[in-house]
Coordinates of C-alpha atoms and ligand atoms in Angstrom, one line a residue:
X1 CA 31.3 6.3 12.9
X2 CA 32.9 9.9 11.7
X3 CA 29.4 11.9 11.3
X4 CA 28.0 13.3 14.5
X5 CA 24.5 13.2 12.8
X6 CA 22.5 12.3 9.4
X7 CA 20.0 14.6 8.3
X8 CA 18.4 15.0 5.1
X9 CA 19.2 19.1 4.7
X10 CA 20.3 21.1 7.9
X11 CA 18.8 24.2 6.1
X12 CA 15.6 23.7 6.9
X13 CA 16.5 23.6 10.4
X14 CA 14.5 27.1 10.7
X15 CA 11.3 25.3 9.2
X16 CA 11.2 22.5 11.5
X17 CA 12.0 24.5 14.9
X18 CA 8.7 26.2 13.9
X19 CA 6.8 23.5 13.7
X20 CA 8.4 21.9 16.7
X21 CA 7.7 25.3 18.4
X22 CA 3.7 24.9 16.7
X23 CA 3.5 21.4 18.6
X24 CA 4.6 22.4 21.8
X25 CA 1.9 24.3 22.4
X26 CA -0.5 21.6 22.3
X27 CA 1.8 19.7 24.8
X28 CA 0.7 21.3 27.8
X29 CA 1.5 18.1 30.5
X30 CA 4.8 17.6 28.6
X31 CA 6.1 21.1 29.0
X32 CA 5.0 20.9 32.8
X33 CA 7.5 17.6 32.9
X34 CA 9.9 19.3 30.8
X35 CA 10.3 22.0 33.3
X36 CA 10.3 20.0 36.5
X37 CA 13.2 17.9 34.1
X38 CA 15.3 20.5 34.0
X39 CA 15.4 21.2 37.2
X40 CA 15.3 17.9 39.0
X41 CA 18.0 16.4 36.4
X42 CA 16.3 13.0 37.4
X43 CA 18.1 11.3 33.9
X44 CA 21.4 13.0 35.0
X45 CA 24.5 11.7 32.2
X46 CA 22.5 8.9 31.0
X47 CA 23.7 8.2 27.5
X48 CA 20.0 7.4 25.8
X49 CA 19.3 6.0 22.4
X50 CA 15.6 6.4 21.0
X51 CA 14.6 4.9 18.1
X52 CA 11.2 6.9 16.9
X53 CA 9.2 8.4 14.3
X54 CA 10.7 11.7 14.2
X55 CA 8.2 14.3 13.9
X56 CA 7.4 17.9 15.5
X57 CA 6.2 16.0 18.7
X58 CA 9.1 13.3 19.2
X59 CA 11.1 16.3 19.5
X60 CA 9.4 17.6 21.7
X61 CA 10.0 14.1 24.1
X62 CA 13.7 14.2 23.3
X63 CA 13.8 18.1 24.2
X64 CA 12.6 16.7 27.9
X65 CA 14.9 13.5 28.4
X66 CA 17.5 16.4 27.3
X67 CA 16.3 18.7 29.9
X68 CA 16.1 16.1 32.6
X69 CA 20.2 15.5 31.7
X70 CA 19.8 12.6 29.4
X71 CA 22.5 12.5 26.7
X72 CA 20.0 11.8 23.8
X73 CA 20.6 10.3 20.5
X74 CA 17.6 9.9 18.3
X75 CA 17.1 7.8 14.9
X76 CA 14.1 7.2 12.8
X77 CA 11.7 4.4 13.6
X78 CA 10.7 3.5 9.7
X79 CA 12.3 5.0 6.8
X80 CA 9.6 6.8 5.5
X81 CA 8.3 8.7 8.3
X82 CA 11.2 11.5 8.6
X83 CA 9.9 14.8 9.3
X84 CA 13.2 15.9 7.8
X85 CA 13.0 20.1 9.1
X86 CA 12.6 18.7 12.1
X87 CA 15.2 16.5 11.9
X88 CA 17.9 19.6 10.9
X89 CA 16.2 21.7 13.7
X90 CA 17.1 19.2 16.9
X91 CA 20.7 19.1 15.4
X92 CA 21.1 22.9 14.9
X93 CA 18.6 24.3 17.4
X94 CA 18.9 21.7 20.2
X95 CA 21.8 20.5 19.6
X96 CA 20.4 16.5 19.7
X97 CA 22.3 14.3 16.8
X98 CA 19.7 13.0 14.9
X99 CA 19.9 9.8 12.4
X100 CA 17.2 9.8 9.9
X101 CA 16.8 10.9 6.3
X102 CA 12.9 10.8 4.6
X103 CA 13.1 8.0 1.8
X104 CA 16.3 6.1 3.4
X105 CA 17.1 2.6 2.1
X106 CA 16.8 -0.3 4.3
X107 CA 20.6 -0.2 4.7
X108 CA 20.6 3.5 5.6
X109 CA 18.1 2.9 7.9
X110 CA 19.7 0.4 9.6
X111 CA 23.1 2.5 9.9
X112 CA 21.2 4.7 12.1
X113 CA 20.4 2.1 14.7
X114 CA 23.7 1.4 14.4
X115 CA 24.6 4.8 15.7
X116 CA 22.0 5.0 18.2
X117 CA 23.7 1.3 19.7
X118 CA 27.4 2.9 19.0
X119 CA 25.9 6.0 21.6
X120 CA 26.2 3.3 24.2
X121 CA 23.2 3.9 26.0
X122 CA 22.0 2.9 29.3
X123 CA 18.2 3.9 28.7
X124 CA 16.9 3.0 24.9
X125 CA 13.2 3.7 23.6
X126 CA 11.9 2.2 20.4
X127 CA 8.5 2.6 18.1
X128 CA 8.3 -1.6 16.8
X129 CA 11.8 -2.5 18.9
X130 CA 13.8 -2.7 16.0
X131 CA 16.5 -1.0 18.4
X132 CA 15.8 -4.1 20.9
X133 CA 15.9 -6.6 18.2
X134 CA 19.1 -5.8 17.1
X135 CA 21.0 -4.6 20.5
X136 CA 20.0 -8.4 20.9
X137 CA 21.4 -9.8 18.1
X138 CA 25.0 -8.3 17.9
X139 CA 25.2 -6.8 20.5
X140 CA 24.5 -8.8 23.3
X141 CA 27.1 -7.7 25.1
X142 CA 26.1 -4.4 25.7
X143 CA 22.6 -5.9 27.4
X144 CA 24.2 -5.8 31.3
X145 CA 24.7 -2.1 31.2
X146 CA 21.2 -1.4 29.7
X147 CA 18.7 -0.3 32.3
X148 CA 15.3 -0.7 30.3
X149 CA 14.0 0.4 27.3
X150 CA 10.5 2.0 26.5
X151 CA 8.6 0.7 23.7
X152 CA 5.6 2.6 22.3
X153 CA 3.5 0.1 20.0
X154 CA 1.5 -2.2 19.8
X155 CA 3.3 -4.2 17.2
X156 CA 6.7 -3.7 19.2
X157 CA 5.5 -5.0 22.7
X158 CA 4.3 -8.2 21.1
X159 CA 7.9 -8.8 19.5
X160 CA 9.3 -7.9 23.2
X161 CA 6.4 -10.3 24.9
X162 CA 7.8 -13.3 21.7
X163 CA 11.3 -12.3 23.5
X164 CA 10.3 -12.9 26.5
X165 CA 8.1 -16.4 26.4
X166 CA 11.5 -17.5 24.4
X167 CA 13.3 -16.5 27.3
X168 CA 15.6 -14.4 24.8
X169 CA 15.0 -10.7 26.5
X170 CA 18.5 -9.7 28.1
X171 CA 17.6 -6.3 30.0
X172 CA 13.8 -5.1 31.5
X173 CA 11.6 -3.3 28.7
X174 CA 8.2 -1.3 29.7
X175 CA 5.0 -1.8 27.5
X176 CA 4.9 2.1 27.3
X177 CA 1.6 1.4 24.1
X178 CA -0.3 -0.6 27.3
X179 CA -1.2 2.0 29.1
X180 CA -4.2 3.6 29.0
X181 CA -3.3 7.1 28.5
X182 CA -1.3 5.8 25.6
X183 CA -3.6 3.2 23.9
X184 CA -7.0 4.7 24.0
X185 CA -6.2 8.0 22.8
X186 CA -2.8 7.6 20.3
X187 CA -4.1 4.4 18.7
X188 CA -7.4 5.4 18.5
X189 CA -8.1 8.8 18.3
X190 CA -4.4 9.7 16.7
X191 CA -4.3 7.1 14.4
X192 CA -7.9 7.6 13.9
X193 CA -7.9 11.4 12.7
X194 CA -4.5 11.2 11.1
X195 CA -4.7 8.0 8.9
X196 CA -8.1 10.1 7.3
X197 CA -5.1 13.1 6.8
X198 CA -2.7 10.6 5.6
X199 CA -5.7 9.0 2.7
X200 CA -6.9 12.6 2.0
X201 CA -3.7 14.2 1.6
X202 CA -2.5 11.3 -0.8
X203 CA -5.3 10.6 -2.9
X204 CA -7.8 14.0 -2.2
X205 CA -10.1 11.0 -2.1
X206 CA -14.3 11.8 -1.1
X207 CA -15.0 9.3 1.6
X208 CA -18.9 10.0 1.4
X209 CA -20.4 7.4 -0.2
X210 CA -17.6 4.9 -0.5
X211 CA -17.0 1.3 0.3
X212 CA -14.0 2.0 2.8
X213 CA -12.8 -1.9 4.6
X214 CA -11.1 -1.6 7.5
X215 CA -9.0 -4.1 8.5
X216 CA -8.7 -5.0 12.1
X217 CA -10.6 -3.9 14.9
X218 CA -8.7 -2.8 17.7
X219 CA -7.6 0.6 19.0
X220 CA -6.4 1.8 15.5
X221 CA -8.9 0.3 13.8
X222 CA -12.0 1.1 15.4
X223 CA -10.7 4.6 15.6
X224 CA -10.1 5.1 12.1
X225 CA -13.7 3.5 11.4
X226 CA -15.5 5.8 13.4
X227 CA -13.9 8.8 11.8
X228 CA -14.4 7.1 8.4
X229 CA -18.5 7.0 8.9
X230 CA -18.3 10.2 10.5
X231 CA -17.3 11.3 6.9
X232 CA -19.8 9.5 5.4
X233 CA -18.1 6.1 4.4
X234 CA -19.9 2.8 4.1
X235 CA -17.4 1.0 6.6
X236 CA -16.7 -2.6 6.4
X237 CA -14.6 -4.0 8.8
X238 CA -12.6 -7.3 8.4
X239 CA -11.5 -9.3 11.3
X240 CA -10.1 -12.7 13.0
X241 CA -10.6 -12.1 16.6
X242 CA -15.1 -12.8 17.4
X243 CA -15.5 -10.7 19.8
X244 CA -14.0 -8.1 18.2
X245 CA -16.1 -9.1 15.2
X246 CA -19.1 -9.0 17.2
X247 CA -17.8 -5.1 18.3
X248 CA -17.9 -4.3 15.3
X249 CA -21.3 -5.3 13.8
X250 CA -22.9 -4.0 17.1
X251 CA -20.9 -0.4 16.8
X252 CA -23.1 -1.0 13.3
X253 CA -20.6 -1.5 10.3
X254 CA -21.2 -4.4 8.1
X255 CA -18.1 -7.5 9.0
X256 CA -17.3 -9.6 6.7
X257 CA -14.0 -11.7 5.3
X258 CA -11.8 -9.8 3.2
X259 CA -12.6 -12.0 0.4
X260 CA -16.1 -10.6 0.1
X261 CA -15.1 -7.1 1.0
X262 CA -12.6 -6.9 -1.6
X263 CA -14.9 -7.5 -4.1
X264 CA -16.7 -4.0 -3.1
X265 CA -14.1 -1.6 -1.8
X266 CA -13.6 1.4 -3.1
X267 CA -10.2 2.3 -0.2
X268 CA -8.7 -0.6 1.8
X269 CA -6.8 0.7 4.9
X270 CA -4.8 -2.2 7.3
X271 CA -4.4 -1.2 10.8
X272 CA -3.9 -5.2 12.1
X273 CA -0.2 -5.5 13.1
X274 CA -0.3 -8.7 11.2
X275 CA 1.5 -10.6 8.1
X276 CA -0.3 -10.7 4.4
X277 CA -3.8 -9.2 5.3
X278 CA -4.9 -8.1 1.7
X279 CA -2.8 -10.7 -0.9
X280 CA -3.3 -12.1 -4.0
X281 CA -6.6 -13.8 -3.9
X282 CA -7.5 -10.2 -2.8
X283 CA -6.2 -8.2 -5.3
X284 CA -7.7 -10.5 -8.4
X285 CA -10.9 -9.7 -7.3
X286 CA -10.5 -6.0 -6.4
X287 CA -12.4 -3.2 -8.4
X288 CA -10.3 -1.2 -10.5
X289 CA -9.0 1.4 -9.4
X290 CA -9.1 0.4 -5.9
X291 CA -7.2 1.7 -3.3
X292 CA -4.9 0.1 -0.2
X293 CA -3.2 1.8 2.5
X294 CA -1.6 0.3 5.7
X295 CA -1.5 2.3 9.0
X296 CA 0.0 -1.0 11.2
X297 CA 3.0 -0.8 12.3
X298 CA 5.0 -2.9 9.2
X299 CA 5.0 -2.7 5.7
X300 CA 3.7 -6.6 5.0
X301 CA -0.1 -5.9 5.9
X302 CA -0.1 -5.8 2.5
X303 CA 1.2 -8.2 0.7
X304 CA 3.4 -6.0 -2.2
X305 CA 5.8 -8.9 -3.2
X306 CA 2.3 -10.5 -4.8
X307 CA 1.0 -7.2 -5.8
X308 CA 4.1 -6.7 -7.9
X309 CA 4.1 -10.6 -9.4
X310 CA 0.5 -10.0 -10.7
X311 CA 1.3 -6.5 -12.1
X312 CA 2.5 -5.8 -16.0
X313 CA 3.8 -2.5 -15.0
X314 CA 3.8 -0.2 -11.7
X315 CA 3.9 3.5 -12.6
X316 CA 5.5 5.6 -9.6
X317 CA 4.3 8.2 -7.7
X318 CA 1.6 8.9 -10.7
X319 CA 1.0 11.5 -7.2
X320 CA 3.1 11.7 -4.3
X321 CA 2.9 8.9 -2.4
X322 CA 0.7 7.2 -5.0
X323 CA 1.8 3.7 -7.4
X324 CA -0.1 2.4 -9.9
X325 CA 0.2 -1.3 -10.2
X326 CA -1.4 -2.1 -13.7
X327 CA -2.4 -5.8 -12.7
X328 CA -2.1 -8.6 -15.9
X329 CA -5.9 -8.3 -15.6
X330 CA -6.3 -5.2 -16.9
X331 CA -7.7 -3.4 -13.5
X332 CA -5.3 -0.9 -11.5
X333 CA -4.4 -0.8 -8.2
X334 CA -3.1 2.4 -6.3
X335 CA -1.1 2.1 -3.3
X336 CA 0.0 4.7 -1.0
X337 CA 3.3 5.5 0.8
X338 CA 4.4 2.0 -0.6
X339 CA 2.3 0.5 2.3
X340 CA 4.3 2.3 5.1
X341 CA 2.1 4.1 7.8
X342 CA 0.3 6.4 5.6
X343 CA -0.7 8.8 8.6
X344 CA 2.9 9.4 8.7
X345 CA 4.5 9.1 5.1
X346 CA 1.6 11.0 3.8
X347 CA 0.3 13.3 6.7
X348 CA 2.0 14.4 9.8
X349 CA 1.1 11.5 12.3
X350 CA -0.6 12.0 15.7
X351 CA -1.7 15.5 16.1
X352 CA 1.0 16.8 19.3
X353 CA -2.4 16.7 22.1
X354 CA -2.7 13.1 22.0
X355 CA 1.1 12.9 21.5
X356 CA 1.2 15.0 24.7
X357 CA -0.1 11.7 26.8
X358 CA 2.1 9.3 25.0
X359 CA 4.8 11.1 25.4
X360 CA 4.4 12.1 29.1
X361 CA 3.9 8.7 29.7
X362 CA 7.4 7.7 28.1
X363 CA 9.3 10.4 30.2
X364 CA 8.0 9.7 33.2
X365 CA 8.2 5.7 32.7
X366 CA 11.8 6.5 32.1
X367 CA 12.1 8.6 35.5
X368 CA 10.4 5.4 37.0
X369 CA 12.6 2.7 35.4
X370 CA 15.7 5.1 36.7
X371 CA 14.7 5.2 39.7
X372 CA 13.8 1.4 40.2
X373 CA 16.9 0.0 38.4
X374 CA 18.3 -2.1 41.2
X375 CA 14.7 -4.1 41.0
X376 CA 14.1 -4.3 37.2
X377 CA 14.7 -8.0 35.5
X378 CA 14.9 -8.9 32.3
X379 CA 11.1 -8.9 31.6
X380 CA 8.5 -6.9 30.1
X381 CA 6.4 -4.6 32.6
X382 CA 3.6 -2.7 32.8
X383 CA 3.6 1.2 33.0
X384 CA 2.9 1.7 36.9
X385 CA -1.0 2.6 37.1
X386 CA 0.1 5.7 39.2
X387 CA 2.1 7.0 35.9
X388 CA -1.3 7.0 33.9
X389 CA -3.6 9.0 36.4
X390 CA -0.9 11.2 37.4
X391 CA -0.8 12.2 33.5
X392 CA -4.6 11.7 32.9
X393 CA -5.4 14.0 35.5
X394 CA -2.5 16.5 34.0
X395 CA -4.0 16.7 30.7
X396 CA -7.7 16.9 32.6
X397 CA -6.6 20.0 34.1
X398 CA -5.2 21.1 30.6
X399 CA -8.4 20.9 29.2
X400 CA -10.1 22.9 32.1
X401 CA -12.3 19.8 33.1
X402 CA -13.0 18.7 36.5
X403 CA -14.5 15.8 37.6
X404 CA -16.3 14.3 41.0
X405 CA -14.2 13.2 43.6
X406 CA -15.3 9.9 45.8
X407 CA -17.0 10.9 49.1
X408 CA -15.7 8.7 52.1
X409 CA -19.1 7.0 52.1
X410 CA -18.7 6.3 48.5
X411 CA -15.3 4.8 49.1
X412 CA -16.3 2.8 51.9
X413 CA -19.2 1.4 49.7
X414 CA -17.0 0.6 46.5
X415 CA -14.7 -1.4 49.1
X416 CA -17.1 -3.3 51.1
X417 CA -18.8 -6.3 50.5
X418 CA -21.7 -7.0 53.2
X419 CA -23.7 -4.3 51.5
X420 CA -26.2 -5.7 48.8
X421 CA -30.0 -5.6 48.0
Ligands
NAD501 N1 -0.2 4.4 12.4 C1 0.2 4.7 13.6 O1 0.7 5.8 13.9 C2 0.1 3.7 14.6 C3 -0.2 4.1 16.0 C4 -0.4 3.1 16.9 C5 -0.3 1.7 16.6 N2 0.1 1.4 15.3 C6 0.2 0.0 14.8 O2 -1.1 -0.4 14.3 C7 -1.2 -1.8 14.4 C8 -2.5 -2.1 15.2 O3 -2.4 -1.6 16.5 P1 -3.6 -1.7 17.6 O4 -3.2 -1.0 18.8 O5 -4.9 -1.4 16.9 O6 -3.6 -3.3 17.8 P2 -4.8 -4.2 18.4 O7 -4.1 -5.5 18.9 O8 -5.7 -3.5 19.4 O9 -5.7 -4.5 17.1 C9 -5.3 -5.3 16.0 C10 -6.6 -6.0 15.5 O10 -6.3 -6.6 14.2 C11 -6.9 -7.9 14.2 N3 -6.3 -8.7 13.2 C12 -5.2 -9.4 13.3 N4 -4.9 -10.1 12.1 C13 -6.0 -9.8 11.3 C14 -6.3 -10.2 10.0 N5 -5.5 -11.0 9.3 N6 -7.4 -9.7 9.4 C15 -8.2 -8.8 10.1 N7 -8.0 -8.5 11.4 C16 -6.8 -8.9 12.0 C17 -6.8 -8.4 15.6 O11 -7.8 -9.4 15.9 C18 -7.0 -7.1 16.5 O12 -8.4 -7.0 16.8 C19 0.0 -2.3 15.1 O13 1.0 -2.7 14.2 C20 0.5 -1.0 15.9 O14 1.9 -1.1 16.1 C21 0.2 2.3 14.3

């Protein structure tokens, strides 16, 4: 590999330090970590690849596994989530090489893995473990020298829990997206507010008084539900799981199969981490006009091969970020972002104070899996519970909220047993 770094344009370096600078603000625990990082040096000459969406606030994250003495490398995580400034301002500014270009090719994309695995690193972190996957892959050989690797979603800890049942994981990897200071406030109120930003920015689209079907109710998806009625949106959720089903209807949207909703959707949005969600059956029956985003992790919630089959003619970008599909029917079908994570190809992603949590939960699980390496096997853990209230009571203090604290009477009570009626 002769570059040091690929970035879209290193001019707007200036731009993106900005807006790095903008988040940071909002990243109160982080900079705390940062800070004790730099001078603790707990990740000390570490070579460390991570494989993320790089925006304001992943550079933020790499500015502290820097700090804490980590040789960093970061790539993108999906080729159309780039922030590119920001990109060109952790090359010039922070001198971190940085891999990803906004709008890359599959094959571009997956020459910046290859850089990230050509870094030799000890410690790797990945958003949907396509770094894992392919370390695995070719090469294997490299897995002995690899202390863990923290992934991030939802969608990537299931691929790294299929390694594992197969018996096929090779080093230890941390289910960073399992804890709660991750899941219940990224997925759900990050991926909540931004995939609204993501839809509006696209499309300039009224939610009030729309059909809006959500698919899949679970962190992502209830959160982006809830913000959708809160605009005003008739919300129809689709799901497979019953209970969450039965969440649903009792958190008072309508539930039905997709089948039926896609007869009367005005804005489809998949947040399900699944295959095929909204296909062809789907489509023929859609209004025109209609519109389908994804915010999962993958771009095969929806099922584009099909869309494109049943469509005469797709008209790019007829906006940014918006194709037409004219379908042999007659009716039109808009997609956004070409079904990639519209919070992030058409909005900014996560706003940087839930980031703030995620992100302090992925430096100190790194500290943690540094300092445990002798014990760690080749399995997937859990974030240790004492990482998620030492950063939900950080970012409590952030906020200027206390809380009550147990008295000993209390504590004696919630750990006792011959006390009943
Ligand atoms: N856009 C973002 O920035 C962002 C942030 C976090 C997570 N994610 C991704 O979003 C996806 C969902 O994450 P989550 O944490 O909400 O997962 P989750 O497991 O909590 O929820 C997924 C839900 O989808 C349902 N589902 C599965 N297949 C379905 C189908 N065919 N039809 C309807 N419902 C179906 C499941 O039953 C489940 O309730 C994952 O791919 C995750 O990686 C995206």
């Amino acid at each position: 590999m002769k570059s040091k770094y690929k970035v879209a344009d290193i001019s707007l370096a200036d731009t993106g330090k900005k807006r790095i600078e903008w988040a940071e603000h909002d990243m109160p625990v982080l900079r705390f970590i940062r800070e004790r990082f730099a001078k603790e040096k707990p990740l000390k000459g570490l070579n460390m690849s991570a494989c993320l969406h790089v925006t304001a606030e992943t550079a933020n994250l790499v500015r502290t596994l820097k700090a804490g003495g980590a040789h960093i490398l970061l790539c993108a995580s999906n080729p159309l989530s780039t922030q590119d400034d920001v990109a060109a301002a952790l090359v010039t500014h922070y001198e971190i090489p940085v891999w990803a270009k906004r709008g890359e090719s599959n094959k571009s994309y997956y020459e910046n893995i290859h850089a990230a695995i050509k870094h030799k690193p000890t410690i790797t972190m990945d958003d949907g473990a396509d770094l894992v996957s392919t370390i695995h892959a070719e090469y294997p050989e490299m897995a002995p020298s690899i202390i863990g690797s923290m992934e991030e979603t939802t969608t990537g800890v299931i691929r790294l829990r299929a390694m594992e049942r197969d018996k096929a994981l090779k080093f230890p990897v941390i289910a960073v997206n399992d804890a709660e200071t991750k899941y219940l406030f990224d997925n759900r109120y990050g991926t909540g507010q931004s995939t609204v930003d993501g839809i509006i920015r696209a499309t300039d689209f009224l939610l009030a008084g729309k059909n809006v079907v959500v698919a899949g109710y679970g962190w992502c998806g209830r959160g982006f539900a809830m913000r959708a009625k809160g605009m005003g949106a008739n919300v129809i959720v689709t799901e497979v799981n019953p209970i969450r089903a039965i969440e649903a209807a009792l958190d008072g949207f309508r539930v039905m199969p997709m089948i039926d909703a896609a007869k009367i959707g005005d804005l489809f949005c998949t947040l399900t981490g699944d295959i095929n969600v909204i296909r062809k059956e789907h489509f023929e029956v859609m209004k025109d006009g209609a519109i389908a985003a994804n915010s999962g992790h993958f771009n095969v919630e929806i099922d584009i091969p099909a869309l494109e089959k049943m469509s005469k003619k797709v008209k790019k970008d007829v906006r940014k970020n918006v194709d037409r599909y004219i379908l042999k029917n007659g009716k039109s079908v808009y997609l956004l972002a070409e079904g990639r994570l519209v919070n992030l190809a058409c909005a900014e992603g996560h706003p940087a104070s839930v980031m703030d949590m995620s992100f302090s939960v992925q430096a100190l699980t790194t500290e943690w899996a540094v300092k445990n390496r002798s014990k760690l096997k080749p399995k997937v853990y859990k974030v240790p519970v004492e990482i998620d209230t030492t950063v939900a009571a950080m970012k409590l203090k952030s906020m200027g909220i206390d809380i009550d604290v147990l008295t000993p009477k209390q504590i004696e009570y919630l750990n006792s047993w011959e006390m009943g009626t």
